[in-house]
């Protein structure tokens, strides 16, 4: 005579181990969870102030009557990018209608984005679609013009 088997079948035993294992993993994952850094996304109007988010590769500046100068030194390019970013951050936005006596035009080429056009005038700075000019940064803009002119003549 056959003996009656007591207990669970193999399928039920494996299924029960899987369920208990998943419950234990869930409990331990909840108790010993790893902290996650929070990422804050800036709204579009705050991101537009820093249009030069990439790495500058080359900057060309056209001087009226002198010609075009190309700057390719990485240290200088980062310094110029920081100067533009500081002026765009501290200056007040203005409309583009004002004509300047001395207008230096150029473009900054980036590795991972399109070239950004800029213009440095006696009364303001335009970098891409941003245009700033105020009394707070007028001395800095004149200093920037002088540095760019010196770069062309040397």
PDB file of C-alpha atoms in Angstrom:
ATOM      1  CA  UNK A   1       0.000   0.000   0.000  1.00  0.00           C
ATOM      2  CA  UNK A   2       1.112   3.460  -0.790  1.00  0.00           C
ATOM      3  CA  UNK A   3       1.796   5.798   1.948  1.00  0.00           C
ATOM      4  CA  UNK A   4       0.100   9.190   1.899  1.00  0.00           C
ATOM      5  CA  UNK A   5       2.532  12.055   1.525  1.00  0.00           C
ATOM      6  CA  UNK A   6       2.268  14.794   4.056  1.00  0.00           C
ATOM      7  CA  UNK A   7       3.350  18.384   3.471  1.00  0.00           C
ATOM      8  CA  UNK A   8       3.528  20.588   0.430  1.00  0.00           C
ATOM      9  CA  UNK A   9       4.290  19.623  -3.119  1.00  0.00           C
ATOM     10  CA  UNK A  10       7.518  20.827  -4.687  1.00  0.00           C
ATOM     11  CA  UNK A  11       5.768  23.470  -6.751  1.00  0.00           C
ATOM     12  CA  UNK A  12       3.977  24.934  -3.765  1.00  0.00           C
ATOM     13  CA  UNK A  13       7.186  24.873  -1.719  1.00  0.00           C
ATOM     14  CA  UNK A  14       9.146  26.766  -4.395  1.00  0.00           C
ATOM     15  CA  UNK A  15       6.314  29.267  -4.829  1.00  0.00           C
ATOM     16  CA  UNK A  16       6.179  29.872  -1.067  1.00  0.00           C
ATOM     17  CA  UNK A  17       9.968  30.435  -0.919  1.00  0.00           C
ATOM     18  CA  UNK A  18       9.762  32.970  -3.733  1.00  0.00           C
ATOM     19  CA  UNK A  19       6.951  34.884  -2.017  1.00  0.00           C
ATOM     20  CA  UNK A  20       8.712  34.909   1.366  1.00  0.00           C
ATOM     21  CA  UNK A  21      12.009  35.958  -0.292  1.00  0.00           C
ATOM     22  CA  UNK A  22      10.365  38.860  -2.124  1.00  0.00           C
ATOM     23  CA  UNK A  23       8.657  40.045   1.056  1.00  0.00           C
ATOM     24  CA  UNK A  24      11.956  39.926   2.989  1.00  0.00           C
ATOM     25  CA  UNK A  25      13.823  41.748   0.205  1.00  0.00           C
ATOM     26  CA  UNK A  26      11.109  44.423   0.165  1.00  0.00           C
ATOM     27  CA  UNK A  27      11.282  44.885   3.930  1.00  0.00           C
ATOM     28  CA  UNK A  28      15.097  45.111   3.953  1.00  0.00           C
ATOM     29  CA  UNK A  29      15.094  47.477   0.977  1.00  0.00           C
ATOM     30  CA  UNK A  30      12.629  49.739   2.771  1.00  0.00           C
ATOM     31  CA  UNK A  31      14.522  49.682   6.081  1.00  0.00           C
ATOM     32  CA  UNK A  32      18.060  49.998   4.687  1.00  0.00           C
ATOM     33  CA  UNK A  33      17.369  52.186   1.673  1.00  0.00           C
ATOM     34  CA  UNK A  34      20.155  54.315   0.210  1.00  0.00           C
ATOM     35  CA  UNK A  35      19.649  58.077   0.109  1.00  0.00           C
ATOM     36  CA  UNK A  36      19.132  59.604  -3.301  1.00  0.00           C
ATOM     37  CA  UNK A  37      20.300  63.053  -4.373  1.00  0.00           C
ATOM     38  CA  UNK A  38      17.516  65.391  -5.366  1.00  0.00           C
ATOM     39  CA  UNK A  39      17.717  67.036  -8.767  1.00  0.00           C
ATOM     40  CA  UNK A  40      16.182  70.484  -9.156  1.00  0.00           C
ATOM     41  CA  UNK A  41      15.429  71.630 -12.696  1.00  0.00           C
ATOM     42  CA  UNK A  42      15.644  75.379 -13.208  1.00  0.00           C
ATOM     43  CA  UNK A  43      12.844  77.117 -15.084  1.00  0.00           C
ATOM     44  CA  UNK A  44      13.585  78.265 -18.627  1.00  0.00           C
ATOM     45  CA  UNK A  45      14.005  81.957 -17.788  1.00  0.00           C
ATOM     46  CA  UNK A  46      16.755  81.159 -15.275  1.00  0.00           C
ATOM     47  CA  UNK A  47      18.579  78.769 -17.595  1.00  0.00           C
ATOM     48  CA  UNK A  48      18.671  81.262 -20.455  1.00  0.00           C
ATOM     49  CA  UNK A  49      21.125  83.470 -18.531  1.00  0.00           C
ATOM     50  CA  UNK A  50      23.838  80.842 -18.919  1.00  0.00           C
ATOM     51  CA  UNK A  51      23.666  80.162 -22.635  1.00  0.00           C
ATOM     52  CA  UNK A  52      27.253  78.964 -22.739  1.00  0.00           C
ATOM     53  CA  UNK A  53      26.835  75.733 -20.827  1.00  0.00           C
ATOM     54  CA  UNK A  54      29.244  73.778 -23.019  1.00  0.00           C
ATOM     55  CA  UNK A  55      32.971  73.829 -23.452  1.00  0.00           C
ATOM     56  CA  UNK A  56      34.242  76.610 -25.742  1.00  0.00           C
ATOM     57  CA  UNK A  57      36.524  75.401 -28.516  1.00  0.00           C
ATOM     58  CA  UNK A  58      37.192  78.587 -30.471  1.00  0.00           C
ATOM     59  CA  UNK A  59      36.285  82.250 -30.384  1.00  0.00           C
ATOM     60  CA  UNK A  60      36.529  84.572 -33.357  1.00  0.00           C
ATOM     61  CA  UNK A  61      36.179  88.329 -33.000  1.00  0.00           C
ATOM     62  CA  UNK A  62      35.752  90.767 -35.886  1.00  0.00           C
ATOM     63  CA  UNK A  63      37.134  94.263 -35.338  1.00  0.00           C
ATOM     64  CA  UNK A  64      35.997  97.161 -37.539  1.00  0.00           C
ATOM     65  CA  UNK A  65      38.885  98.143 -39.768  1.00  0.00           C
ATOM     66  CA  UNK A  66      41.329  95.650 -38.238  1.00  0.00           C
ATOM     67  CA  UNK A  67      40.033  92.207 -39.240  1.00  0.00           C
ATOM     68  CA  UNK A  68      39.223  88.969 -37.469  1.00  0.00           C
ATOM     69  CA  UNK A  69      41.131  87.366 -34.617  1.00  0.00           C
ATOM     70  CA  UNK A  70      40.715  83.730 -33.585  1.00  0.00           C
ATOM     71  CA  UNK A  71      41.358  82.614 -30.008  1.00  0.00           C
ATOM     72  CA  UNK A  72      41.869  78.866 -29.447  1.00  0.00           C
ATOM     73  CA  UNK A  73      43.715  78.679 -26.105  1.00  0.00           C
ATOM     74  CA  UNK A  74      41.500  76.678 -23.670  1.00  0.00           C
ATOM     75  CA  UNK A  75      42.433  78.754 -20.605  1.00  0.00           C
ATOM     76  CA  UNK A  76      41.663  82.012 -22.373  1.00  0.00           C
ATOM     77  CA  UNK A  77      38.389  80.649 -23.750  1.00  0.00           C
ATOM     78  CA  UNK A  78      37.192  79.629 -20.298  1.00  0.00           C
ATOM     79  CA  UNK A  79      38.172  83.059 -18.939  1.00  0.00           C
ATOM     80  CA  UNK A  80      36.227  84.790 -21.761  1.00  0.00           C
ATOM     81  CA  UNK A  81      33.219  82.534 -21.203  1.00  0.00           C
ATOM     82  CA  UNK A  82      33.268  83.345 -17.483  1.00  0.00           C
ATOM     83  CA  UNK A  83      33.499  87.072 -18.240  1.00  0.00           C
ATOM     84  CA  UNK A  84      30.499  86.901 -20.588  1.00  0.00           C
ATOM     85  CA  UNK A  85      28.509  84.851 -18.059  1.00  0.00           C
ATOM     86  CA  UNK A  86      29.290  87.330 -15.263  1.00  0.00           C
ATOM     87  CA  UNK A  87      28.244  90.308 -17.388  1.00  0.00           C
ATOM     88  CA  UNK A  88      25.025  88.578 -18.461  1.00  0.00           C
ATOM     89  CA  UNK A  89      24.252  87.697 -14.856  1.00  0.00           C
ATOM     90  CA  UNK A  90      24.889  91.139 -13.346  1.00  0.00           C
ATOM     91  CA  UNK A  91      23.592  93.358 -16.150  1.00  0.00           C
ATOM     92  CA  UNK A  92      20.019  94.461 -16.735  1.00  0.00           C
ATOM     93  CA  UNK A  93      18.283  93.272 -19.888  1.00  0.00           C
ATOM     94  CA  UNK A  94      17.759  95.866 -22.565  1.00  0.00           C
ATOM     95  CA  UNK A  95      16.255  96.063 -26.011  1.00  0.00           C
ATOM     96  CA  UNK A  96      18.553  95.724 -29.002  1.00  0.00           C
ATOM     97  CA  UNK A  97      17.658  99.018 -30.664  1.00  0.00           C
ATOM     98  CA  UNK A  98      20.638 101.076 -29.449  1.00  0.00           C
ATOM     99  CA  UNK A  99      23.383 101.675 -32.009  1.00  0.00           C
ATOM    100  CA  UNK A 100      26.945 101.635 -30.762  1.00  0.00           C
ATOM    101  CA  UNK A 101      29.893 103.719 -31.942  1.00  0.00           C
ATOM    102  CA  UNK A 102      32.299 100.786 -31.737  1.00  0.00           C
ATOM    103  CA  UNK A 103      30.788  97.365 -32.274  1.00  0.00           C
ATOM    104  CA  UNK A 104      32.916  94.254 -31.929  1.00  0.00           C
ATOM    105  CA  UNK A 105      31.151  91.195 -33.313  1.00  0.00           C
ATOM    106  CA  UNK A 106      32.136  87.583 -33.048  1.00  0.00           C
ATOM    107  CA  UNK A 107      31.120  84.040 -32.335  1.00  0.00           C
ATOM    108  CA  UNK A 108      32.052  81.436 -29.773  1.00  0.00           C
ATOM    109  CA  UNK A 109      32.181  77.871 -31.102  1.00  0.00           C
ATOM    110  CA  UNK A 110      31.274  75.033 -28.748  1.00  0.00           C
ATOM    111  CA  UNK A 111      31.947  71.332 -28.865  1.00  0.00           C
ATOM    112  CA  UNK A 112      28.426  70.233 -28.023  1.00  0.00           C
ATOM    113  CA  UNK A 113      26.178  73.023 -29.327  1.00  0.00           C
ATOM    114  CA  UNK A 114      25.827  75.574 -32.088  1.00  0.00           C
ATOM    115  CA  UNK A 115      28.034  78.644 -32.317  1.00  0.00           C
ATOM    116  CA  UNK A 116      26.801  81.533 -30.174  1.00  0.00           C
ATOM    117  CA  UNK A 117      27.033  84.983 -31.752  1.00  0.00           C
ATOM    118  CA  UNK A 118      28.004  87.931 -29.560  1.00  0.00           C
ATOM    119  CA  UNK A 119      28.394  91.691 -29.938  1.00  0.00           C
ATOM    120  CA  UNK A 120      30.260  93.993 -27.599  1.00  0.00           C
ATOM    121  CA  UNK A 121      29.301  97.640 -27.984  1.00  0.00           C
ATOM    122  CA  UNK A 122      30.154 100.751 -26.025  1.00  0.00           C
ATOM    123  CA  UNK A 123      26.859 100.587 -24.139  1.00  0.00           C
ATOM    124  CA  UNK A 124      25.993  96.892 -23.939  1.00  0.00           C
ATOM    125  CA  UNK A 125      26.717  93.246 -24.584  1.00  0.00           C
ATOM    126  CA  UNK A 126      24.668  90.846 -26.686  1.00  0.00           C
ATOM    127  CA  UNK A 127      25.362  87.148 -26.324  1.00  0.00           C
ATOM    128  CA  UNK A 128      23.048  84.976 -28.379  1.00  0.00           C
ATOM    129  CA  UNK A 129      19.515  86.158 -27.713  1.00  0.00           C
ATOM    130  CA  UNK A 130      20.433  87.845 -24.404  1.00  0.00           C
ATOM    131  CA  UNK A 131      21.256  91.526 -24.459  1.00  0.00           C
ATOM    132  CA  UNK A 132      22.382  93.428 -21.360  1.00  0.00           C
ATOM    133  CA  UNK A 133      23.527  96.927 -20.656  1.00  0.00           C
ATOM    134  CA  UNK A 134      23.352  99.070 -17.559  1.00  0.00           C
ATOM    135  CA  UNK A 135      25.416 101.557 -15.610  1.00  0.00           C
ATOM    136  CA  UNK A 136      26.490  98.761 -13.257  1.00  0.00           C
ATOM    137  CA  UNK A 137      28.374  96.934 -15.995  1.00  0.00           C
ATOM    138  CA  UNK A 138      29.330  99.755 -18.380  1.00  0.00           C
ATOM    139  CA  UNK A 139      32.871  99.922 -16.980  1.00  0.00           C
ATOM    140  CA  UNK A 140      33.201  96.147 -17.297  1.00  0.00           C
ATOM    141  CA  UNK A 141      32.004  96.294 -20.915  1.00  0.00           C
ATOM    142  CA  UNK A 142      34.590  98.985 -21.731  1.00  0.00           C
ATOM    143  CA  UNK A 143      37.254  96.842 -20.040  1.00  0.00           C
ATOM    144  CA  UNK A 144      36.096  93.857 -22.117  1.00  0.00           C
ATOM    145  CA  UNK A 145      36.331  95.946 -25.298  1.00  0.00           C
ATOM    146  CA  UNK A 146      39.849  97.056 -24.425  1.00  0.00           C
ATOM    147  CA  UNK A 147      40.939  93.491 -23.731  1.00  0.00           C
ATOM    148  CA  UNK A 148      39.522  92.295 -27.063  1.00  0.00           C
ATOM    149  CA  UNK A 149      41.196  95.171 -28.953  1.00  0.00           C
ATOM    150  CA  UNK A 150      44.518  94.466 -27.221  1.00  0.00           C
ATOM    151  CA  UNK A 151      44.178  90.807 -28.180  1.00  0.00           C
ATOM    152  CA  UNK A 152      43.736  91.782 -31.838  1.00  0.00           C
ATOM    153  CA  UNK A 153      46.706  94.103 -31.913  1.00  0.00           C
ATOM    154  CA  UNK A 154      49.125  91.716 -30.198  1.00  0.00           C
TER     155      UNK A 154
END
